[in-house]
Tab-separated table of C-alpha atoms in Angstrom:
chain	number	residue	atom	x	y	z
W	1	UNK	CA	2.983	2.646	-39.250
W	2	UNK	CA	2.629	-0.698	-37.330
W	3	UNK	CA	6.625	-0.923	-37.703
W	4	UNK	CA	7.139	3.063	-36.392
W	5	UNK	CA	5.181	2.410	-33.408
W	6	UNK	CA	6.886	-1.349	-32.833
W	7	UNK	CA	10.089	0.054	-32.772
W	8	UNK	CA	9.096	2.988	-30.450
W	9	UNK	CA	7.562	0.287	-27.817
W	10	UNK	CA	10.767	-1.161	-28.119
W	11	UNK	CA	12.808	2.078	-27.723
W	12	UNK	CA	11.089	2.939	-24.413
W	13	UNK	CA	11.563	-0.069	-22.898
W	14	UNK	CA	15.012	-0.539	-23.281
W	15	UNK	CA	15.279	2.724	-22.304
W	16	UNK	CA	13.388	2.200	-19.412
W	17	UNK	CA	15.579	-0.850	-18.669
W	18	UNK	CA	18.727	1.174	-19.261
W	19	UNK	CA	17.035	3.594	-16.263
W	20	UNK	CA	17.052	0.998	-14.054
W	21	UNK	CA	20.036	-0.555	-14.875
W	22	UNK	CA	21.849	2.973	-14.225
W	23	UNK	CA	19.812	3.742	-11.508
W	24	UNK	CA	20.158	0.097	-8.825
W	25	UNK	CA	24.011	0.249	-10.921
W	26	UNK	CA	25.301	3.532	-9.286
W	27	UNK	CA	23.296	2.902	-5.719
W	28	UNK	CA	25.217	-0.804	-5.611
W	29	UNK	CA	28.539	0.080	-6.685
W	30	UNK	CA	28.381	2.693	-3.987
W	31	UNK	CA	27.976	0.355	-1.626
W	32	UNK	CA	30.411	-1.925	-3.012
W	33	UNK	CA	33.191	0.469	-2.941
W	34	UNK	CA	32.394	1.968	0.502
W	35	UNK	CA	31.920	-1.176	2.065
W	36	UNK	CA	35.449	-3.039	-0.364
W	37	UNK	CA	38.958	-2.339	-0.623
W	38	UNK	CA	39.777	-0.085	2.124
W	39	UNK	CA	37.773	2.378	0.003
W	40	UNK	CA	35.961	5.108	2.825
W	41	UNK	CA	35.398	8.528	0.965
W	42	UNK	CA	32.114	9.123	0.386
W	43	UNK	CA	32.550	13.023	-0.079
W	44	UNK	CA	35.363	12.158	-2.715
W	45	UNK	CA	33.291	9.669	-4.227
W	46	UNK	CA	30.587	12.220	-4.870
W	47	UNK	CA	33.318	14.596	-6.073
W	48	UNK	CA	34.116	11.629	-9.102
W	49	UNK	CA	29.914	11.588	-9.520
W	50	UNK	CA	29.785	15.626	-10.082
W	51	UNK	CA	32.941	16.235	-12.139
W	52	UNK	CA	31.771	13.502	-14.677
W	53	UNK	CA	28.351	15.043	-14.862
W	54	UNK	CA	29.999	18.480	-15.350
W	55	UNK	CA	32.246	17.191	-18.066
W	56	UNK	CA	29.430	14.127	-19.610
W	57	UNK	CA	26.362	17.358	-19.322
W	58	UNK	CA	28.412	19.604	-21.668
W	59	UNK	CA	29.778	16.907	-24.182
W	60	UNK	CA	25.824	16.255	-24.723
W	61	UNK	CA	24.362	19.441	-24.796
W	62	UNK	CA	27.575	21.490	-26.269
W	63	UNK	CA	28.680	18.760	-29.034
W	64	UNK	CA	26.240	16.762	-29.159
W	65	UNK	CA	23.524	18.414	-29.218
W	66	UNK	CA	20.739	16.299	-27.184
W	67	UNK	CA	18.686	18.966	-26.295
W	68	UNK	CA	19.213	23.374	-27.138
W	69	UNK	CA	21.920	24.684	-24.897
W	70	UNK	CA	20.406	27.242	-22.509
W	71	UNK	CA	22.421	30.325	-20.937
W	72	UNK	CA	22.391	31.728	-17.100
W	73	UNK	CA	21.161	35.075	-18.153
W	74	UNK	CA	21.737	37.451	-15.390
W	75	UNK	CA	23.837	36.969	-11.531
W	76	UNK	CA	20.334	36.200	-9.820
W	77	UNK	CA	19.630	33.622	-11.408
W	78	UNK	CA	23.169	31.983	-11.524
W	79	UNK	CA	23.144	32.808	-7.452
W	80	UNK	CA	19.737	30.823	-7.612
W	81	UNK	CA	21.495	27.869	-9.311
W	82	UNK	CA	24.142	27.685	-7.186
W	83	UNK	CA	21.782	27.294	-3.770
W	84	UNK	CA	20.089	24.240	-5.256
W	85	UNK	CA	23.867	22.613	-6.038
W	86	UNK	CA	24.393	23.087	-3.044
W	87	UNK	CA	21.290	21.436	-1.910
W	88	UNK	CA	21.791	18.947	-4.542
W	89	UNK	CA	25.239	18.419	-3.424
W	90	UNK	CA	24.368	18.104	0.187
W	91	UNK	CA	21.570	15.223	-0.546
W	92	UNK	CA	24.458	13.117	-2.585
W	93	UNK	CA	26.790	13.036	-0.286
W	94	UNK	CA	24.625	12.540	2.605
W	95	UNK	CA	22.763	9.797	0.571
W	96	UNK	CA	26.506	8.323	-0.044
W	97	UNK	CA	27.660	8.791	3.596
W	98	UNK	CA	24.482	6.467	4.708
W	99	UNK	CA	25.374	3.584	2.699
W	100	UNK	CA	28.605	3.441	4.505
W	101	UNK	CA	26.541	2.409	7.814
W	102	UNK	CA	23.444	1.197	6.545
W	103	UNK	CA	22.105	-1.644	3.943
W	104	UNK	CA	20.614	-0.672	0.967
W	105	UNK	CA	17.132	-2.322	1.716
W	106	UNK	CA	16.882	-0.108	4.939
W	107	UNK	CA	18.439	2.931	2.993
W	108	UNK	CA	15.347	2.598	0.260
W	109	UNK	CA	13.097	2.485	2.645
W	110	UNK	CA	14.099	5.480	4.319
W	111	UNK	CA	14.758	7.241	0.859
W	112	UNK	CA	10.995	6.213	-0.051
W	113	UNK	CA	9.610	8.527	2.442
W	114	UNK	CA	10.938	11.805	0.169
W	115	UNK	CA	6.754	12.581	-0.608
W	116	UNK	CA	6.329	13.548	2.874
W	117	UNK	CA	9.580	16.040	3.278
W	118	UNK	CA	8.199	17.297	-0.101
W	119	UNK	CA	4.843	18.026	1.763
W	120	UNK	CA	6.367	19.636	4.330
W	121	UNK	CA	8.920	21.846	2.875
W	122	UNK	CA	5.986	23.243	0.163
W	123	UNK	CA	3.995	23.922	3.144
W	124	UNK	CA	6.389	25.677	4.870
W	125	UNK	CA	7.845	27.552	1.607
W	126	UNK	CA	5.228	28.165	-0.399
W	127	UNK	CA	1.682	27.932	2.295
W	128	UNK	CA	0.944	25.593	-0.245
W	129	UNK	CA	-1.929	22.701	1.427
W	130	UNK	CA	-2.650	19.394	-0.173
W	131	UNK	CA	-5.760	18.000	0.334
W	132	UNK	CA	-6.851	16.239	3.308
W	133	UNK	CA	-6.544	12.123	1.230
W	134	UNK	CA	-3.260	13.420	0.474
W	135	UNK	CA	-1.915	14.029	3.619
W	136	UNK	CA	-3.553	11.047	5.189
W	137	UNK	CA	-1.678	9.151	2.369
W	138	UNK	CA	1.448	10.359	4.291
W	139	UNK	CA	0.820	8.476	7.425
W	140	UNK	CA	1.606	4.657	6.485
W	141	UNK	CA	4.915	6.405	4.661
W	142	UNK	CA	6.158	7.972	7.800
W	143	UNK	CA	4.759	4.469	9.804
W	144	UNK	CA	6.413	2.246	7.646
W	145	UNK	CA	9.944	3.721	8.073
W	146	UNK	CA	9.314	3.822	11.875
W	147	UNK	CA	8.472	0.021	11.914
W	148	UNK	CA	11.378	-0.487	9.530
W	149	UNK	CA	13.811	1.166	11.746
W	150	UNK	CA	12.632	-0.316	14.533
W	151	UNK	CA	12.973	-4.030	12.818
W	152	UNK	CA	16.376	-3.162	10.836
W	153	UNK	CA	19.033	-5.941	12.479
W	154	UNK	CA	21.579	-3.439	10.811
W	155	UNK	CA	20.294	-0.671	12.330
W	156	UNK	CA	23.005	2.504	12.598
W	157	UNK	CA	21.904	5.678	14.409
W	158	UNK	CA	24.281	8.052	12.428
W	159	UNK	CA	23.613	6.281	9.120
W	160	UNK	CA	20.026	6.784	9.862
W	161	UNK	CA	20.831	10.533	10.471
W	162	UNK	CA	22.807	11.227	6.888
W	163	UNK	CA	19.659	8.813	5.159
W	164	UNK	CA	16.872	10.932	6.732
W	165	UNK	CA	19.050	14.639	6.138
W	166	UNK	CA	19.901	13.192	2.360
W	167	UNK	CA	16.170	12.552	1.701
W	168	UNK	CA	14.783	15.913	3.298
W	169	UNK	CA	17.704	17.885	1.164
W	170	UNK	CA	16.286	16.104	-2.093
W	171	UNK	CA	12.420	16.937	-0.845
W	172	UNK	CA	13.488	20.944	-0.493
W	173	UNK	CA	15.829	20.899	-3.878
W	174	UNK	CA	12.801	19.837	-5.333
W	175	UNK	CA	10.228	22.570	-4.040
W	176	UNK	CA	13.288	25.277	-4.231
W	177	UNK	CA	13.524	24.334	-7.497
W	178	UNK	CA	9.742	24.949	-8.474
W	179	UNK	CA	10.252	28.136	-6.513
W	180	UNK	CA	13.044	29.773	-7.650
W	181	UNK	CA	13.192	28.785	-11.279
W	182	UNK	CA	9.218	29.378	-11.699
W	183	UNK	CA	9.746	32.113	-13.855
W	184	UNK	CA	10.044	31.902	-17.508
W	185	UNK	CA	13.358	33.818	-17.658
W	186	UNK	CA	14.701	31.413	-14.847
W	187	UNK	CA	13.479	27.669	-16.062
W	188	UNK	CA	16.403	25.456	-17.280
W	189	UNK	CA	15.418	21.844	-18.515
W	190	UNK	CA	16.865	19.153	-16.219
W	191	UNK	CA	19.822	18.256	-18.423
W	192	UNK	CA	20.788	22.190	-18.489
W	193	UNK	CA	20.423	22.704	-15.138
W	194	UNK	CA	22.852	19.559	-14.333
W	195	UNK	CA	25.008	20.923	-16.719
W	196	UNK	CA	25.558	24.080	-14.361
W	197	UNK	CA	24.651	22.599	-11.059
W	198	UNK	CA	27.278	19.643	-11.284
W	199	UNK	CA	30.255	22.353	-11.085
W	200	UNK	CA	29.219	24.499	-8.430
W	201	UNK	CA	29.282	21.327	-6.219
W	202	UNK	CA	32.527	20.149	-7.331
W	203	UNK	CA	33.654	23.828	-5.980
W	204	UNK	CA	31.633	23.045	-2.599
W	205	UNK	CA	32.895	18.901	-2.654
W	206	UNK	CA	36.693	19.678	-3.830
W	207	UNK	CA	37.687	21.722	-0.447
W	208	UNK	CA	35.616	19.229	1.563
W	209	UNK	CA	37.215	16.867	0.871
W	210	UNK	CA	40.578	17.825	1.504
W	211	UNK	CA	40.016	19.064	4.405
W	212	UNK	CA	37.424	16.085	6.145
W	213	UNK	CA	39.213	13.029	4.196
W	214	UNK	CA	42.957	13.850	4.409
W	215	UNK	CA	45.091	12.424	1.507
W	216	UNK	CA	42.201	10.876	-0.004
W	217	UNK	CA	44.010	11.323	-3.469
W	218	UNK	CA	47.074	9.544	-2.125
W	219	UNK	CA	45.427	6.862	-0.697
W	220	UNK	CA	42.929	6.481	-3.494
W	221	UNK	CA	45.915	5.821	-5.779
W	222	UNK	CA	48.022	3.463	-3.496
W	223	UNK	CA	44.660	1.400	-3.268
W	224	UNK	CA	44.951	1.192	-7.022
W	225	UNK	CA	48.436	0.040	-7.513
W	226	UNK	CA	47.224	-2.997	-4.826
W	227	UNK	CA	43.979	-3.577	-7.128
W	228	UNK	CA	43.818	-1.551	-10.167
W	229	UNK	CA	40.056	-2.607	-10.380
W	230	UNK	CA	39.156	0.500	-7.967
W	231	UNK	CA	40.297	2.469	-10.410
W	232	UNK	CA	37.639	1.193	-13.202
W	233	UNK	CA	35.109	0.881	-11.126
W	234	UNK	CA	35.586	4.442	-9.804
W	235	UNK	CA	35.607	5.647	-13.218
W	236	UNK	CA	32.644	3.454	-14.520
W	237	UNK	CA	30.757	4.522	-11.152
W	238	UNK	CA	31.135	8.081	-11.753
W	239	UNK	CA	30.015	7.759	-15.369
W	240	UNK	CA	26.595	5.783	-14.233
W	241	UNK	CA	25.881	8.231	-11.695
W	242	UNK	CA	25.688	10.451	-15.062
W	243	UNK	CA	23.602	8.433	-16.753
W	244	UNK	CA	20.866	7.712	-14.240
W	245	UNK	CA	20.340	11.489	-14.713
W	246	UNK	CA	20.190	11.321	-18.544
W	247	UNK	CA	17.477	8.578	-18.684
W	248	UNK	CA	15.402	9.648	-15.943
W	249	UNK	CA	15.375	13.011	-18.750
W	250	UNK	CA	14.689	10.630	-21.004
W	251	UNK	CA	12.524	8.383	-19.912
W	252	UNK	CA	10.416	11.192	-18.621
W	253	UNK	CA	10.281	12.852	-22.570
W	254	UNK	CA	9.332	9.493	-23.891
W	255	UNK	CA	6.885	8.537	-20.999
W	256	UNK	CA	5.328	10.737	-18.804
W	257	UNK	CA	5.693	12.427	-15.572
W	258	UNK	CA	2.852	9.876	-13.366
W	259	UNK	CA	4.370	7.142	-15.265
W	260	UNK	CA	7.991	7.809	-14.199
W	261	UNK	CA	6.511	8.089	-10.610
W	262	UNK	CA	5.143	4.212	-10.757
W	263	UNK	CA	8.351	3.136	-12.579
W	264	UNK	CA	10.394	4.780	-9.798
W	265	UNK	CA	8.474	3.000	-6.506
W	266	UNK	CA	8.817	-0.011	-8.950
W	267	UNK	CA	12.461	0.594	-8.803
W	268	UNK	CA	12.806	0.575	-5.232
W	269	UNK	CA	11.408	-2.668	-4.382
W	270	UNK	CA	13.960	-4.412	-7.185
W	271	UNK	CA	16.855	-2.139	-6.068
W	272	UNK	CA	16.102	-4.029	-2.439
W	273	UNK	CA	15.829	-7.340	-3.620
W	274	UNK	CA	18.843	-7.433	-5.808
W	275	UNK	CA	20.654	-5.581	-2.745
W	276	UNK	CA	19.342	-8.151	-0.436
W	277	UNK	CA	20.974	-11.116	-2.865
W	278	UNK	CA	24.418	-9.483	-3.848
W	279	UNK	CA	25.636	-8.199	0.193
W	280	UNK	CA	23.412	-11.226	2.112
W	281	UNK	CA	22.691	-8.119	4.320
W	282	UNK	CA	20.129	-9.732	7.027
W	283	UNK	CA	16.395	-8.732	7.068
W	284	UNK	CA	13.456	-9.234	9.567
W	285	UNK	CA	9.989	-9.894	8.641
W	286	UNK	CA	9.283	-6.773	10.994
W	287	UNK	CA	11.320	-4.538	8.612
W	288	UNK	CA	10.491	-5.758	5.632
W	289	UNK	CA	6.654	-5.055	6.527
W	290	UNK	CA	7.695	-1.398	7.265
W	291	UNK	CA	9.238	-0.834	3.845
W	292	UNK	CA	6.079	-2.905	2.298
W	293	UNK	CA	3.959	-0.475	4.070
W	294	UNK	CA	6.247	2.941	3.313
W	295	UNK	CA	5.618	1.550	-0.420
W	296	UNK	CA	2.002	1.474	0.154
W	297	UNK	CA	1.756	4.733	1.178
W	298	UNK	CA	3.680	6.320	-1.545
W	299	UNK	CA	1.494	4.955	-4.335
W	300	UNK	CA	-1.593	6.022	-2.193
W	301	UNK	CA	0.261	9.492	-2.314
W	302	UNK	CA	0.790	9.344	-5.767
W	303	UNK	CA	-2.597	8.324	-6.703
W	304	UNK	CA	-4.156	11.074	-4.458
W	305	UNK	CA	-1.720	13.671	-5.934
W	306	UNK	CA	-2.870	12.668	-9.337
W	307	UNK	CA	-6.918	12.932	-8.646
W	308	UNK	CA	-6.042	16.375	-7.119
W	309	UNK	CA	-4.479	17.700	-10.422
W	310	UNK	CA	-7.512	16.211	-12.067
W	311	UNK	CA	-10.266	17.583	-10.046
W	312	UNK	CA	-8.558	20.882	-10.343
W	313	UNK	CA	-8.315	21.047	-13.712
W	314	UNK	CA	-11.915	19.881	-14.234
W	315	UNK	CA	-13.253	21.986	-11.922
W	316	UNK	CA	-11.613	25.254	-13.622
W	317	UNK	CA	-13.126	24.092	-16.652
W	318	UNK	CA	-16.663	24.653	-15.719
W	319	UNK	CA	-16.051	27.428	-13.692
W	320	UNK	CA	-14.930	29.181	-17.373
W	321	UNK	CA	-18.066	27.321	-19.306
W	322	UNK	CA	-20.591	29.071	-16.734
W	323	UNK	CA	-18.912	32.523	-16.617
W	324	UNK	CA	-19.930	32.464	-19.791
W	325	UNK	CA	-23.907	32.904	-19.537
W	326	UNK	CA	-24.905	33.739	-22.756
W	327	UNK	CA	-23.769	30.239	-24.288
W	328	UNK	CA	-25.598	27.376	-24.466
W	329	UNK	CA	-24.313	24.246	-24.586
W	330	UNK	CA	-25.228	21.822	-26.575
W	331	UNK	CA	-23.873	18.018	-26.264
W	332	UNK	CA	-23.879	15.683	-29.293
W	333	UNK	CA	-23.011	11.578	-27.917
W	334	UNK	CA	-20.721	9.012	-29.445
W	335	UNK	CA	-22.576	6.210	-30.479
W	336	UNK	CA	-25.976	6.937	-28.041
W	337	UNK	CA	-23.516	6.068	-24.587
W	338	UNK	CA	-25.322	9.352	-22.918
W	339	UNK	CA	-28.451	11.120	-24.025
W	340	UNK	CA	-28.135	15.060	-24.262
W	341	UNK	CA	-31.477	15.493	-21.552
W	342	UNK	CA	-29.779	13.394	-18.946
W	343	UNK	CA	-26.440	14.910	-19.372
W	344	UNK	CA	-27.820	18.353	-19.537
W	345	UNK	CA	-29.861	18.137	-16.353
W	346	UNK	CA	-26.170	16.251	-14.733
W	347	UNK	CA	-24.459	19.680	-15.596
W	348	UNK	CA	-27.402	21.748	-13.573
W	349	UNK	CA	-27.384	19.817	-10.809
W	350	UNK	CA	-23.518	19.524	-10.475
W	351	UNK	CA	-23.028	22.823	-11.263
W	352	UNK	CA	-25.850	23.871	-8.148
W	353	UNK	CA	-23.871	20.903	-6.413
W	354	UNK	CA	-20.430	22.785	-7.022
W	355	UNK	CA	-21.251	25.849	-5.217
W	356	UNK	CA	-22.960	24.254	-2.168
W	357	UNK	CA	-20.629	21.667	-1.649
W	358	UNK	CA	-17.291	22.262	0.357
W	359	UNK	CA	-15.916	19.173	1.823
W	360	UNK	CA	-13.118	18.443	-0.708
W	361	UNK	CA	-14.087	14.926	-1.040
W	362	UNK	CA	-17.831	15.205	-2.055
W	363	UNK	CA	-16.543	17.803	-4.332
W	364	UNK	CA	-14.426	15.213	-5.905
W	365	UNK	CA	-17.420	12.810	-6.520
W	366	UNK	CA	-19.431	15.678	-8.340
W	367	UNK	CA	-16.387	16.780	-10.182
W	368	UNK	CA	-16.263	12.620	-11.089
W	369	UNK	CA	-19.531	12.559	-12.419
W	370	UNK	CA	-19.251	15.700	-14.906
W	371	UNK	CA	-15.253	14.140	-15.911
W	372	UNK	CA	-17.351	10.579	-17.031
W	373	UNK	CA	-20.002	12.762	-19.398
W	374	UNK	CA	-17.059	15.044	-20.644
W	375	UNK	CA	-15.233	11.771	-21.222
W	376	UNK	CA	-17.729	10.341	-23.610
W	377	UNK	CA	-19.182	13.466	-25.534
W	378	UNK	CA	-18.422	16.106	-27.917
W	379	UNK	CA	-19.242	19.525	-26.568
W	380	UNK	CA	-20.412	22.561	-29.309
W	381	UNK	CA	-21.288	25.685	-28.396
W	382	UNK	CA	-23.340	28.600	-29.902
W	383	UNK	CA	-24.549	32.123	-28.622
W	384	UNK	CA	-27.965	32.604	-27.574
C-alpha cells in the first residue's frame, strides 16, 4: 500500500511538472518565434496549434483510447460547438497576436485578470451574482493591471488591445460553455470537446490566414531552407500547445479542480520570471507591483469563490435536515471533542440565526459554526 500511494505522489507531480513545462513551453516558444527569424504569423501559427490538436485529440481518444469517445448527437448541439471554437479560436490568436507587441511578464499580468471578465460575462449571460467578498476580490485584479500598464517600459497600445480581447474571449468561452453544454445530452469532457472544437477553428484560421498574411506558406518555407530549425520548432510548438491541454485534463482528474486553480496562479508568476531571464525584457518596480497585486487579488477571488460553494452547500444541507420535522437528531462525538447538549442547542440557535440573518457575511459565520460541529461528529437519525 505504502508503495501504491508512493508511486501515485510521484505520478502527480511529474505530471504536474510536465503541466508546467507544456504550459510556460508553448507561451515562450511563441514568443520566440514571433519575435526570431523573420517569423510574423500569429494567425498561421495558431492554425499549426489547432490542426495538431485536431489530429493529436483523435489519435488519443480514437486509438488510444485515453478516455470513451463521445458523439455530437444532433445539429444543435454541433452548431453549439462550433460558437465556442470560434470563441476559442478567437482568444488564441488574439492571445498569440499580443505577444508579438508585448513581453510576456506584462502579457501574464493582463491574462491574470480572466476572473473578472468571467464575472462579468455570467452576470450578463446568466443574471448570475456572486457575493459581495467576491466581487470586492475583483478590485486589486482590475487595479493591479492598471498600475502594471501604467509602469510597463514595453508598453504597446494595440498589443494591450489583442491581450485584453484574448482574455475576455477565454472568460465568455468559459461561461458559454457552462451554458450551452449544461445539459446532459450536450456535456462533452474537455478532451472530447477539443477533439471537435480544434477543427472548426482550423476552418475559421485556414481562410484567415490567407487572406490577412499573404503567402505565409511560401514564406514560412523559404525561412526554413535559411534555418531549418523553424521548421522543428514549429512542429514541436504546435505539438506542446497540444499537450498543455492534455495535462491540464489530467492534472485536473488526478488533482482537483481548487487545486488546479492555485497551481495555475503559481504558474504565472514562474512563467514571468523565466520570461523575464530568457528575452532580458525590462521591468519597473511600478509594474511589477501591479502584477504582484493582480496576483493577490486572484487568490482572494479564488478563496472567496471557494467559501461561497461551501456555505452553499452547507446551508442546503440544513435547510433539508429541518424540512424534515418529525426527525430528531441525535449526535454521537469522536473521542468527547463536542458534547451532544452544546452541539444540540448550536443547531437551535443557528438554525433561528439562519432565518433572521441576511447579510451574506454573518450568514457565513453561522453557516461556519454548524460546518466545525458537522466536521467533528457523526450524525444518526431516527423518527419520533
Amino acid at each position: 500500500m505504502m508503495r501504491v500511494s508512493v508511486s501515485g505522489k510521484v505520478f502527480t507531480v511529474g505530471l504536474i511538472s510536465f503541466w508546467y513545462a507544456s504550459n510556460i513551453g508553448v507561451l515562450l516558444l511563441n514568443k520566440y518565434l514571433l519575435s526570431n527569424h523573420g517569423f510574423r504569423y500569429p494567425i498561421f501559427l495558431t492554425l499549426c496549434h489547432m490542426m495538431a490538436c485536431s489530429i493529436l485529440s483523435y489519435v488519443a481518444i480514437a486509438w488510444l483510447k485515453m478516455v470513451p469517445m463521445q458523439t455530437v448527437r444532433s445539429r444543435v448541439q454541433f452548431l453549439k460547438i462550433s460558437s465556442l471554437g470560434l470563441i476559442f479560436c478567437l482568444s488564441v490568436v488574439g492571445g498569440n497576436i499580443s505577444l508579438r507587441y508585448l513581453p510576456v511578464s506584462f502579457n501574464q499580468a493582463v491574462g491574470a485578470t480572466t476572473p473578472f471578465f468571467t464575472a462579468v460575462f455570467a452576470y450578463l449571460m446568466t443574471l448570475k451574482k456572486e457575493g459581495f467578498l467576491t466581487y470586492v476580490t475583483l478590485i486589486p485584479v482590475v487595479a493591479g493591471v492598471v498600475i502594471a500598464s501604467g509602469g510597463e517600459p514595453s508598453f504597446h497600445l494595440f498589443g494591450f488591445i489583442m491581450c485584453i480581447g484574448a482574455t475576455a474571449a477565454r472568460a465568455l468561452k468559459t461561461v458559454l460553455q457552462g451554458v450551452l453544454l449544461s445539459s446532459e445530452g450536450d456535456k462533452l469532457n474537455s478532451m472530447n470537446l477539443l477533439m471537435y472544437m480544434a477543427p472548426v477553428a482550423v476552418a475559421f484560421l485556414l481562410p484567415a490566414s490567407i487572406i490577412m498574411e499573404e503567402d505565409v506558406v511560401g514564406i514560412t518555407i523559404s525561412l526554413a531552407r535559411e534555418d531549418a530549425s523553424i521548421l522543428w520548432l514549429l512542429l514541436f510548438n504546435s505539438a506542446l500547445a497540444y499537450f498543455v491541454n492534455l495535462t491540464n485534463f489530467l492534472v485536473t482528474k488526478h488533482t482537483s479542480a481548487l487545486t488546479l486553480q492555485v497551481l495555475g496562479n503559481a504558474k504565472g508568476a514562474v512563467a514571468v520570471v523565466i520570461s523575464i531571464l530568457i528575452f532580458r525584457n525590462p521591468v519597473s518596480v511600478t509594474g511589477m507591483f501591479g502584477y504582484s497585486l493582480t496576483v493577490i487579488g486572484v487568490i482572494l477571488y479564488s478563496e472567496a469563490k471557494k467559501r461561497g460553494v461551501d456555505a452553499i452547500a452547507i446551508a442546503s444541507r440544513w435547510q433539508e435536515m429541518d424540512a424534515r420535522k418529525s426527525t430528531v437528531v441525535r449526535v454521537e462525538c469522536w473521542k468527547g471533542l463536542l458534547f451532544e447538549p452544546s452541539y444540540l442547542m448550536l443547531t437551535k440557535v443557528s438554525m433561528k440565526a439562519m432565518r433572521r440573518v441576511h447579510d451574506p457575511e454573518a450568514k457565513h459565520s453561522v453557516l461556519g459554526l454548524i460546518n466545525a460541529a458537522v466536521g467533528r461528529c457523526v450524525q444518526q437519525s431516527s423518527s419520533k
